[in-house]
Amino acid sequence: CLSFSNRDIVTVDSTYDGAYQDMLAKLNNGLVVPECYFCTNDIITYGCIKALREFNVRIPQDISVIGFDNLPMSATMEPPLTTVDVSKTKIGYLAIRLLDDLINADDKQPAVKILVGANLVTRDSVAPKIQPK
């Protein structure tokens, strides 16, 4: 189990270039990197990794990095990115079904939450001591 501290939360822009620039600025200002970063999506992860590398932070030797989306490029990065894979087809299907229900409802519908399963795709961007068993 990894320890967690609010000081380890880093907010960056949601684009590749923005995440890169924001992470680079934080590193230039003395950011101390934790043991692991879990990023909101793979695009942000790619930008953060680029900035980390410019500071000679090695992945996974110095920091483990995990993305979210399992974009095709994640498998071909160096090192290949550990990421969370969610079914975009399933999300799309459920969104269309929910939208159809909302359009065809006679009354205003309450907000709903839909949980969609996910799989961790373990690759080489995570140090062995953090790998799931």
C-alpha positions as MATLAB code, in Angstrom:
seq = 'CLSFSNRDIVTVDSTYDGAYQDMLAKLNNGLVVPECYFCTNDIITYGCIKALREFNVRIPQDISVIGFDNLPMSATMEPPLTTVDVSKTKIGYLAIRLLDDLINADDKQPAVKILVGANLVTRDSVAPKIQPK';
ca = [
       0.000    0.000    0.000;
       1.365    3.420   -0.976;
       1.196    6.289    1.434;
      -0.651    9.371    0.246;
      -0.290   13.044    1.055;
      -2.146   16.067   -0.309;
       1.227   17.622   -1.170;
       1.645   14.810   -3.728;
      -1.359   16.028   -5.740;
      -0.170   17.937   -8.791;
      -2.633   19.793  -10.978;
      -1.684   20.212  -14.631;
      -3.466   21.183  -17.827;
      -5.454   18.461  -19.593;
      -3.520   18.636  -22.875;
      -0.178   17.034  -23.708;
       1.613   20.367  -24.155;
      -0.139   21.933  -21.168;
       0.661   19.000  -18.868;
       4.274   19.083  -20.043;
       4.610   22.857  -19.484;
       2.853   22.754  -16.100;
       4.908   19.816  -14.820;
       8.104   21.406  -16.128;
       7.293   24.631  -14.261;
       6.598   22.699  -11.047;
       9.861   20.780  -11.353;
      11.734   24.041  -12.026;
      10.198   25.398   -8.815;
      11.570   22.497   -6.764;
       8.752   19.953   -6.848;
       9.805   16.792   -5.041;
       8.312   13.836   -6.875;
       6.569   11.133   -4.846;
       6.890    7.391   -5.322;
       4.059    7.257   -7.889;
       1.795    9.456  -10.013;
      -1.633    8.318  -11.178;
      -2.777   10.611  -13.971;
      -6.323   11.460  -15.045;
      -5.684   10.219  -18.587;
      -2.891    8.903  -20.798;
      -2.430   12.215  -22.674;
      -1.644   14.046  -19.414;
       0.648   11.177  -18.467;
       2.651   11.522  -21.705;
       3.199   15.241  -21.054;
       4.235   14.676  -17.436;
       6.646   11.918  -18.433;
       8.315   14.224  -20.964;
       8.906   16.851  -18.254;
      10.104   14.264  -15.722;
      12.626   12.923  -18.216;
      14.031   16.406  -18.786;
      14.840   16.402  -15.066;
      16.489   12.985  -15.371;
      13.723   11.334  -13.367;
      13.774    7.679  -14.409;
      10.590    5.699  -14.889;
      10.035    3.346  -13.055;
      13.345    3.427  -11.133;
      12.687    6.855   -9.535;
       8.928    7.156   -9.929;
       6.121    4.876  -11.078;
       3.593    6.417  -13.468;
       0.093    5.152  -14.241;
      -2.303    6.520  -16.850;
      -5.989    6.090  -17.544;
      -7.544    5.262  -20.962;
      -5.195    2.633  -22.411;
      -4.640    4.600  -25.608;
      -2.760    2.618  -28.288;
       0.425    4.690  -27.880;
       0.639    3.599  -24.232;
       1.835    0.132  -25.263;
       4.600    1.522  -27.480;
       6.019    4.189  -25.154;
       9.390    3.708  -23.512;
       8.792    2.263  -21.038;
       5.339    0.946  -21.949;
       2.748    2.718  -19.793;
       0.755    0.967  -17.087;
      -2.781    2.263  -17.501;
      -6.414    1.630  -16.667;
      -8.479    0.283  -19.559;
     -12.178    1.107  -19.659;
     -14.552    0.020  -22.394;
     -15.302    3.118  -24.432;
     -17.901    1.084  -26.333;
     -19.701    0.226  -23.090;
     -19.554    3.843  -21.889;
     -20.946    5.037  -25.231;
     -23.730    2.466  -25.181;
     -24.747    3.361  -21.634;
     -24.614    7.096  -22.402;
     -26.897    6.679  -25.432;
     -29.300    4.518  -23.448;
     -29.420    7.074  -20.635;
     -29.911    9.946  -23.089;
     -32.746    8.063  -24.776;
     -34.411    7.509  -21.389;
     -34.085   11.226  -20.580;
     -35.510   12.306  -23.943;
     -38.472    9.938  -23.711;
     -39.320   10.533  -20.031;
     -42.509   12.446  -19.256;
     -41.098   13.908  -16.033;
     -37.750   15.376  -15.076;
     -35.404   12.508  -14.215;
     -33.104   12.421  -11.190;
     -29.345   12.365  -11.670;
     -27.878    8.897  -12.040;
     -24.450    7.377  -11.543;
     -23.364    4.483  -13.683;
     -20.350    2.386  -12.772;
     -18.371    0.807  -15.583;
     -15.781   -1.849  -14.879;
     -12.140   -1.358  -15.706;
      -8.952   -3.386  -15.974;
      -5.450   -2.449  -14.936;
      -3.083   -3.056  -17.840;
       0.257   -3.625  -16.151;
       3.284   -2.615  -18.171;
       6.784   -1.374  -17.353;
       6.132    2.168  -16.041;
       5.519    0.836  -12.529;
       8.289   -0.309  -10.211;
       8.110   -3.990   -9.216;
       7.491   -3.111   -5.542;
       4.252   -1.324   -6.561;
       3.006   -3.951   -9.051;
      -0.318   -5.545   -8.074;
      -0.083   -9.143   -6.901;
];
